[in-house]
mmCIF file of C-alpha atoms in Angstrom:
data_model
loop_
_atom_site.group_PDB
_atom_site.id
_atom_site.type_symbol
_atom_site.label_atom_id
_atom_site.label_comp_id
_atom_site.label_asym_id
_atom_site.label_seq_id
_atom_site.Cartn_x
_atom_site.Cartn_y
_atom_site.Cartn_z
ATOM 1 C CA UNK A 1 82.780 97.888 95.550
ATOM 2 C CA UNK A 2 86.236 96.258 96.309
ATOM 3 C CA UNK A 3 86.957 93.508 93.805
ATOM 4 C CA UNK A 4 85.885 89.506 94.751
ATOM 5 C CA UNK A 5 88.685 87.936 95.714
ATOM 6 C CA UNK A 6 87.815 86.378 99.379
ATOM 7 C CA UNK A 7 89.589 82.726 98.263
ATOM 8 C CA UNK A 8 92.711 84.932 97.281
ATOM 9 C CA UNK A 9 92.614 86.669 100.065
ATOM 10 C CA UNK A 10 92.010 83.637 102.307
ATOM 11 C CA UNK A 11 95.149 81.716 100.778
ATOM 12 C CA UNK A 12 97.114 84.289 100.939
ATOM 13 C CA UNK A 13 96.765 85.797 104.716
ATOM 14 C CA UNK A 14 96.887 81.967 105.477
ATOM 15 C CA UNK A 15 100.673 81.926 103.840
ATOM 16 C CA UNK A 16 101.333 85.532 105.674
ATOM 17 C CA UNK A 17 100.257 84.540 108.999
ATOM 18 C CA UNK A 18 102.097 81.410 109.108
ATOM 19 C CA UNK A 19 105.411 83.098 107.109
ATOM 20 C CA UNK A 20 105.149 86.326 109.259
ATOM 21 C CA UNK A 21 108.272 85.277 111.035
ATOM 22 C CA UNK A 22 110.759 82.955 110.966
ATOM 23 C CA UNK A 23 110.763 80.294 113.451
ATOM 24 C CA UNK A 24 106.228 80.967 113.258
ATOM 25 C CA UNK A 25 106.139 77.002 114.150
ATOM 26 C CA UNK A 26 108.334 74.453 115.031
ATOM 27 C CA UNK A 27 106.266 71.847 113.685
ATOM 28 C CA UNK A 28 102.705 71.810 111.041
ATOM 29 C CA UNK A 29 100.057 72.758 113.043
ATOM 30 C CA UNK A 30 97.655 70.469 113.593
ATOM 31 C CA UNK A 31 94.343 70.136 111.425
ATOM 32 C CA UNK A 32 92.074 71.352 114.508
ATOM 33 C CA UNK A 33 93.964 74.113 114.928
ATOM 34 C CA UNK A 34 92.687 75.923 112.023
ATOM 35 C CA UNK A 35 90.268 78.689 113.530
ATOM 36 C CA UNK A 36 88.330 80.400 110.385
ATOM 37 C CA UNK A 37 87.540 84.761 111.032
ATOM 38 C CA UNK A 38 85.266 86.566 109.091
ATOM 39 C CA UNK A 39 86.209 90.412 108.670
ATOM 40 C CA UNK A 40 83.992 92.824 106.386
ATOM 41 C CA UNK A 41 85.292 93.190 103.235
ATOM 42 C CA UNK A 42 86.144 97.049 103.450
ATOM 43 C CA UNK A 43 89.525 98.833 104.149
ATOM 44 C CA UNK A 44 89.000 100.347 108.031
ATOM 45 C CA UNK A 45 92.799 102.307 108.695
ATOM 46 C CA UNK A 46 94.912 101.402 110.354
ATOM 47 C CA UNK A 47 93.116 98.519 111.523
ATOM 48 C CA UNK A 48 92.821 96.676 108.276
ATOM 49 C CA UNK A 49 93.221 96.481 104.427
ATOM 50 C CA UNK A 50 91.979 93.803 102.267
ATOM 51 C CA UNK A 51 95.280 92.706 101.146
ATOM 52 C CA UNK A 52 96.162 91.711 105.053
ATOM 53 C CA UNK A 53 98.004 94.697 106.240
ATOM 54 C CA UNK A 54 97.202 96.955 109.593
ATOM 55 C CA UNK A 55 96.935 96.569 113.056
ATOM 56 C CA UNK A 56 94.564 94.102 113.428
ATOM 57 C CA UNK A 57 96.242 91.669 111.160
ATOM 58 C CA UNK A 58 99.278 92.177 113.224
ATOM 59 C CA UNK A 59 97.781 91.121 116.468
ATOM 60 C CA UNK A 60 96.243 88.476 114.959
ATOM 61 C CA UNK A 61 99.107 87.291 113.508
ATOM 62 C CA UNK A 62 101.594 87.464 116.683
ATOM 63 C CA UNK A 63 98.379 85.410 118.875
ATOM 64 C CA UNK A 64 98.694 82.907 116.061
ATOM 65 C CA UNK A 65 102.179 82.696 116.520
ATOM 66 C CA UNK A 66 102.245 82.244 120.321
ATOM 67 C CA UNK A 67 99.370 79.823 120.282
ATOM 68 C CA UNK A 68 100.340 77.681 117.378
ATOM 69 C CA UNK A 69 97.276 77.976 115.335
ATOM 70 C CA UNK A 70 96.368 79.164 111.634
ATOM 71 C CA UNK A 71 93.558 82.043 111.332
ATOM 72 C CA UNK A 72 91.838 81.066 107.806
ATOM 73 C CA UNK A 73 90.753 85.187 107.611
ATOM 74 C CA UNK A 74 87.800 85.166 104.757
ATOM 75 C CA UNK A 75 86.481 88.721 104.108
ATOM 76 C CA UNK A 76 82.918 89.311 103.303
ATOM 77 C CA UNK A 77 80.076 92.096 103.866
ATOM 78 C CA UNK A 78 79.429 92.638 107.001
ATOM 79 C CA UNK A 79 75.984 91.739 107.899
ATOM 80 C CA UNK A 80 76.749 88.468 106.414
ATOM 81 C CA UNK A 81 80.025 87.832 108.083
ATOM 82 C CA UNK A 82 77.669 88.280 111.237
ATOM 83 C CA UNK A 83 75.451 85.837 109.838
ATOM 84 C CA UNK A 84 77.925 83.313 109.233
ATOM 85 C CA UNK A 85 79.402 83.536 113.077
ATOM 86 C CA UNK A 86 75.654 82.996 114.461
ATOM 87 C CA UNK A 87 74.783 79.897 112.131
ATOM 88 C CA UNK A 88 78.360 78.474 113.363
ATOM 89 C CA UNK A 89 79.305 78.489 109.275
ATOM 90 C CA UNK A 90 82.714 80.233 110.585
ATOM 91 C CA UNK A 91 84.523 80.088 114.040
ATOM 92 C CA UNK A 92 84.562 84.013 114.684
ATOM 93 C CA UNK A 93 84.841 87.573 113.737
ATOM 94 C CA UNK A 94 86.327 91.220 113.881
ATOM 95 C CA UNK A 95 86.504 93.761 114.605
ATOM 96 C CA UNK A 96 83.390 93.620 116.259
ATOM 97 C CA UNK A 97 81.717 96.182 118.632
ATOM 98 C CA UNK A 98 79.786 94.987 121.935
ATOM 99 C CA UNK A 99 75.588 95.095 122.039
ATOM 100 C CA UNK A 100 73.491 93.226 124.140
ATOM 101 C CA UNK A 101 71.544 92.180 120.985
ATOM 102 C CA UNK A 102 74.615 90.712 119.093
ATOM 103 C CA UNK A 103 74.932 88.410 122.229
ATOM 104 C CA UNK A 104 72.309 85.976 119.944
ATOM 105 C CA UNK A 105 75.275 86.248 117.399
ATOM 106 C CA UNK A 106 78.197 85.362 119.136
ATOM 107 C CA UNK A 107 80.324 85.029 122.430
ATOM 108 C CA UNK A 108 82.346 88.007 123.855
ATOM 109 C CA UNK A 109 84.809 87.938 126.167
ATOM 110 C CA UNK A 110 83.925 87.737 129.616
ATOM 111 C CA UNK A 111 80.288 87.148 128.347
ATOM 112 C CA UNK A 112 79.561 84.002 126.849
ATOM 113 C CA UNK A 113 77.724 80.832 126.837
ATOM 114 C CA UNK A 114 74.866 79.589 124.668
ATOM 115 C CA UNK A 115 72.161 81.871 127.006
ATOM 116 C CA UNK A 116 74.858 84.680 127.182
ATOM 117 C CA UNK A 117 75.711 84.232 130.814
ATOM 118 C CA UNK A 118 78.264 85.961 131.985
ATOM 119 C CA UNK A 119 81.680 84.459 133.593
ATOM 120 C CA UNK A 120 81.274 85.174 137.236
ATOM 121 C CA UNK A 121 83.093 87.128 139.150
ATOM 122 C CA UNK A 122 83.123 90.065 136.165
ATOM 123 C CA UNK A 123 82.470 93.808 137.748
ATOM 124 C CA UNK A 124 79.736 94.008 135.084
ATOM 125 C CA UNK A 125 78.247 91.028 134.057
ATOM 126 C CA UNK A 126 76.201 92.405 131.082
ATOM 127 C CA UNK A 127 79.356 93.524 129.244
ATOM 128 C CA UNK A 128 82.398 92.327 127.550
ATOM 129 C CA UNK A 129 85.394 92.656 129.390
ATOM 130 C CA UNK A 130 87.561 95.446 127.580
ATOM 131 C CA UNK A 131 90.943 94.373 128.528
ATOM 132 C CA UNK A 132 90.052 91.172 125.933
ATOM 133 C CA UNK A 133 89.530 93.827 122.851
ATOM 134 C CA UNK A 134 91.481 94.189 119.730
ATOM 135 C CA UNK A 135 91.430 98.155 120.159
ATOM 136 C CA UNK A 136 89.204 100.836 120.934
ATOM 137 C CA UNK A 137 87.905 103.286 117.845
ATOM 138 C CA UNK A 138 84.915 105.990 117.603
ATOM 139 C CA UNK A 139 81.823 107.078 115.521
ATOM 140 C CA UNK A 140 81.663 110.450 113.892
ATOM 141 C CA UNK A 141 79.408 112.795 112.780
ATOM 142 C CA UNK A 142 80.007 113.631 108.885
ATOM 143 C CA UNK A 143 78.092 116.687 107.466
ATOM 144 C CA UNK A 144 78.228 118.471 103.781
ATOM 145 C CA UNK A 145 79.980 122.172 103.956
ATOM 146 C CA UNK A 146 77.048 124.672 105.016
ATOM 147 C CA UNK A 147 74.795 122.121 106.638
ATOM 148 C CA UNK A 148 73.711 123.137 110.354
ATOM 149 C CA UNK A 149 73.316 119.871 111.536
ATOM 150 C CA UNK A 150 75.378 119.587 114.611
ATOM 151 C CA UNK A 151 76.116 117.103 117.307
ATOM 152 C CA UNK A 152 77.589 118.511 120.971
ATOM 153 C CA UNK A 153 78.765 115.555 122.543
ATOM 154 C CA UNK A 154 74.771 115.420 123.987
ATOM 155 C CA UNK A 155 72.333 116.625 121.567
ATOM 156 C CA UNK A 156 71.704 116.520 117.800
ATOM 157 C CA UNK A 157 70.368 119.877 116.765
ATOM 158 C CA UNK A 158 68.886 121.053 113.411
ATOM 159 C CA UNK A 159 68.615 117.857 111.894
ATOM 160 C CA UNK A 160 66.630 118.069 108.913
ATOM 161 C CA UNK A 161 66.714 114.948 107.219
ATOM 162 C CA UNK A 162 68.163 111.075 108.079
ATOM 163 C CA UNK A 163 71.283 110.382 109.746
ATOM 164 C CA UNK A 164 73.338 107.825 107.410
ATOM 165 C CA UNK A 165 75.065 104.680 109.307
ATOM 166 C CA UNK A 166 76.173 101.304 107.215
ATOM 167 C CA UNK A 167 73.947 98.566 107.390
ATOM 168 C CA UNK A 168 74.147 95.973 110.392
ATOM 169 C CA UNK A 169 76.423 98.799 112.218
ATOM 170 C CA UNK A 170 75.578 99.391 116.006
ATOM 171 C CA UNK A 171 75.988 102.995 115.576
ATOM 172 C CA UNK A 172 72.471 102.440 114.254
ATOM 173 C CA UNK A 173 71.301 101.778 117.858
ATOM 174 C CA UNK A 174 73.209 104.804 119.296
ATOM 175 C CA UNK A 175 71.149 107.037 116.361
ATOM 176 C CA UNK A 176 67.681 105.461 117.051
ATOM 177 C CA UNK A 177 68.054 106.005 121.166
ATOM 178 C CA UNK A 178 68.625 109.659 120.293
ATOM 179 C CA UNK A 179 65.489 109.786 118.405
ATOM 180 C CA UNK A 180 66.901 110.822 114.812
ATOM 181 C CA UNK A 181 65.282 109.840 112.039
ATOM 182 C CA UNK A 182 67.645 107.016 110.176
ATOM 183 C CA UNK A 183 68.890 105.898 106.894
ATOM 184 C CA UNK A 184 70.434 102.147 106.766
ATOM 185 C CA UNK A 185 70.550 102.066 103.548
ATOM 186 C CA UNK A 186 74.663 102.036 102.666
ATOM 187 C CA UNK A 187 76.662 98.819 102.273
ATOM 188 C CA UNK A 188 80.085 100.554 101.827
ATOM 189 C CA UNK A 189 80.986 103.641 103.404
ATOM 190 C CA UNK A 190 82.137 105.451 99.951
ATOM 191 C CA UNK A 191 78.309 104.485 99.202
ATOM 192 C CA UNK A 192 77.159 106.290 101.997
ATOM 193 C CA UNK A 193 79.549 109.957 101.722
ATOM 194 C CA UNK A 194 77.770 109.600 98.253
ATOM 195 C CA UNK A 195 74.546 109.693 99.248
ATOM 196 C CA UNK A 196 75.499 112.568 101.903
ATOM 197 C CA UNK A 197 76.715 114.761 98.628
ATOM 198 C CA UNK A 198 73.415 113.626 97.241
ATOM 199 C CA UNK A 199 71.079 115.382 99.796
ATOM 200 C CA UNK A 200 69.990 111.706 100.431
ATOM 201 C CA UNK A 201 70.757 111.941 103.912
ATOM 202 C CA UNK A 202 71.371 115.016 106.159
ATOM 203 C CA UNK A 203 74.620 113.576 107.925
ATOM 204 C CA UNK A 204 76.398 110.387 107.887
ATOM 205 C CA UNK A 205 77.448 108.552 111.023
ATOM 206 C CA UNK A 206 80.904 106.800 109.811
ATOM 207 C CA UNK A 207 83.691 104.540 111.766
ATOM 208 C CA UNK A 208 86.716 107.233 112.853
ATOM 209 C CA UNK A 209 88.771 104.653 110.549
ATOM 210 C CA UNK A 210 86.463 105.364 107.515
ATOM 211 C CA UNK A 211 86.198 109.085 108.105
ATOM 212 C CA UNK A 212 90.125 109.374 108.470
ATOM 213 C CA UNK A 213 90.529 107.560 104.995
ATOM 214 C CA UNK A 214 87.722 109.595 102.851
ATOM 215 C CA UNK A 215 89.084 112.977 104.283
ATOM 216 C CA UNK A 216 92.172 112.224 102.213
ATOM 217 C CA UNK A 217 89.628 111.742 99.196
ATOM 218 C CA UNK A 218 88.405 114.437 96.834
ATOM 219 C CA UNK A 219 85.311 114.641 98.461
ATOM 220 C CA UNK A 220 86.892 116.100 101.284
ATOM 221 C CA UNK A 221 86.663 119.555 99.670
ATOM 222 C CA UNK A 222 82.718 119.074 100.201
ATOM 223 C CA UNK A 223 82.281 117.831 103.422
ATOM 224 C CA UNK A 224 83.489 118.109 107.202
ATOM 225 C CA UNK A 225 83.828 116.072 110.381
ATOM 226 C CA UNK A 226 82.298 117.285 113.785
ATOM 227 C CA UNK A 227 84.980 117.374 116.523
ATOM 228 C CA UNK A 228 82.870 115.825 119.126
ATOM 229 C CA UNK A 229 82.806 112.337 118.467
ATOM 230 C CA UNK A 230 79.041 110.280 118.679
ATOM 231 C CA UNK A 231 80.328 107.676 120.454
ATOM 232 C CA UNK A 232 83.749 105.749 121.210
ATOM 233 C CA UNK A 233 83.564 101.855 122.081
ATOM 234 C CA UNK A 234 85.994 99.024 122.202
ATOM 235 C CA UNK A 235 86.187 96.185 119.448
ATOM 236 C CA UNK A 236 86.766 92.387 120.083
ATOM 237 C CA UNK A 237 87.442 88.922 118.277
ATOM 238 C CA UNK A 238 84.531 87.452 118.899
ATOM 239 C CA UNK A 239 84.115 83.553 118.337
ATOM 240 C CA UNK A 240 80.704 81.208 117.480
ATOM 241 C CA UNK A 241 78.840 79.526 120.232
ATOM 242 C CA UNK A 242 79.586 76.113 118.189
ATOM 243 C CA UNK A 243 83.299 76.707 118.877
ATOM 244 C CA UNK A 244 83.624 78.047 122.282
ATOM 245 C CA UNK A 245 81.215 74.873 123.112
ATOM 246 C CA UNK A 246 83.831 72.378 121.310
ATOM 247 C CA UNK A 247 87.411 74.238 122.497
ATOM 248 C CA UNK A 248 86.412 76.347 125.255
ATOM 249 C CA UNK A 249 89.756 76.242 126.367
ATOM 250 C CA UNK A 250 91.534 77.434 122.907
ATOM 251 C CA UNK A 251 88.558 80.091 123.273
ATOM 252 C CA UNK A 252 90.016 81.301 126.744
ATOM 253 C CA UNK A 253 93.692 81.055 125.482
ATOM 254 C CA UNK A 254 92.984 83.133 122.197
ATOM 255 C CA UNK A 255 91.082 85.946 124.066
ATOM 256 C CA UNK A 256 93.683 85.837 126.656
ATOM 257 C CA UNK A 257 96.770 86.374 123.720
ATOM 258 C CA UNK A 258 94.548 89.063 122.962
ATOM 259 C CA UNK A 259 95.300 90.982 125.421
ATOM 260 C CA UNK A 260 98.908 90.120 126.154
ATOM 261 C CA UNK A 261 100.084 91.004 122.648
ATOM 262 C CA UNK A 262 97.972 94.133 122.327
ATOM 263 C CA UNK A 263 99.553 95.516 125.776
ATOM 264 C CA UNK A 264 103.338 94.287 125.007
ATOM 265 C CA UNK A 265 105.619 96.884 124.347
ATOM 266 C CA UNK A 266 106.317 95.858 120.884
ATOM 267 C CA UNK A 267 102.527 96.248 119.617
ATOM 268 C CA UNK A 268 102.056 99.769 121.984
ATOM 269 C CA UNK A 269 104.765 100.987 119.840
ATOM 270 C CA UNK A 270 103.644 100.179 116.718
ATOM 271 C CA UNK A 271 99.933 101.317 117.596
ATOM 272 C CA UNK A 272 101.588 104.294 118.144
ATOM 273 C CA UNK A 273 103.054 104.759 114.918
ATOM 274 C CA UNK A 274 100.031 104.282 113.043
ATOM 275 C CA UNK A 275 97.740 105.786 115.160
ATOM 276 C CA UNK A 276 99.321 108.574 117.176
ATOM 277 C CA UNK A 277 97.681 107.754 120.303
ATOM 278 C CA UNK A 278 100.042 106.112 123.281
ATOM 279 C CA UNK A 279 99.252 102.345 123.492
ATOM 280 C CA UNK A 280 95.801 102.026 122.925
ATOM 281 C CA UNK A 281 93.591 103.607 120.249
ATOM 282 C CA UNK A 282 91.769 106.877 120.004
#
């Protein structure tokens, strides 16, 4: 498990968003402006590393710059960082993945309010509006050399033991509406290819992100990634019911930045780099 160092980490992506460039603020910003994000505590490339690097940290940073606020980033596990955004201990989240059930947790985009109404006027009420997210990334299936288990882009087929996923990911609803038996056991998702190697799971549902980074691992000489992915989804900031109550006007403005610095030229091209794929994730 990555080392504790959240208060560290806090101070110091404080320092880097605000020092990022060189005219970041013409004046201190203001002590309401402070918006604290929770992120899980877990390298995901090339969207994030726990020292404040990747794409995500980028976007964030440029929004901060262009609104004139500070992003207090404090990285924790996930399920707790969750937990913190629905008792309205922190003022949002990322990267975070849309489900109807995570509604109770937070506000979306385009779907928001303490009952989870929707804004009107949305094409599709009951969803988050993907032009607001941070970037879109996908799900794979993870198998050891010599296993049958296989996944067509439909069907799961000889699948003789539980399917792996991290614990408090929605992949785990994907799994469990395909009727696979299900192991949400893992914290980490080194923790989980472990207990693929094991035998204590028959496949391992990981983030593309995660999958990318442990096929450059050792390990990757005992395992292999099915080309069809499970799923792909987009992934949002996503921001307490507490503060989109109290600032539901920063709320619009930040989700808005979103989107205008993820689709400027500058951050296309630098998606690009890391990614490979033109302006917009996988």
């Amino acid at each position: 498990m990555p080392p504790p160092v959240p208060r560290l980490l806090r101070l110091g992506l404080i320092a880097w968003s605000i020092g990022a460039g060189p005219a970041a603020f013409a004046a201190p910003p203001a002590a309401d402006r402070m918006v604290s994000l929770c992120f899980e505590r877990q390298e995901v490339l090339p969207w994030r590393t726990l020292d404040g690097g990747g794409l995500n940290f980028e976007l964030l940073g440029d929004v901060a710059r262009r609104l004139g606020v500070v992003f207090d980033y404090q990285s924790m596990p996930w399920k707790r960082c969750l937990e913190q955004v629905k008792e309205n201990r922190v003022d949002g989240a990322f990267a975070v993945s849309f489900s109807r059930e995570r509604l109770e947790v937070g506000a979306y985009p385009g779907v928001h309010g303490d009952d989870g109404r929707a804004d009107p006027g949305r094409a599709d009420p009951g969803r988050a509006d993907p032009d607001k997210r941070m970037h879109v990334d996908r799900y794979v299936l993870v198998r050891r050399k010599g296993s049958r288990v296989d996944w067509d882009g439909k069907h799961f087929a000889n699948v003789d033991g539980r399917i792996g996923f991290q614990l408090g990911y929605s992949v785990g609803d994907f799994l469990r509406a395909q009727n696979v038996p299900v192991d949400e056991g893992s914290q980490q998702a080194d923790e989980l290819v472990q207990k693929l190697l094991a035998g204590r799971v028959a496949a391992a549902a990981l983030g593309g992100g995660d999958a990318v980074r442990v096929m450059r691992t050792p390990v990757a000489q005992q395992i292999e990634v099915l080309p069809v992915p499970l799923v792909e989804k987009p992934y949002y900031l996503i921001l307490s019911r507490a503060f989109v109550a109290q600032q539901p006007e920063l709320a619009a403005r930040i989700w808005n930045a979103i989107e205008e610095v993820r689709t400027s030229p500058a951050y296309r091209r630098r998606e690009r780099e890391l990614t490979g794929q033109p302006g917009g994730g996988h």
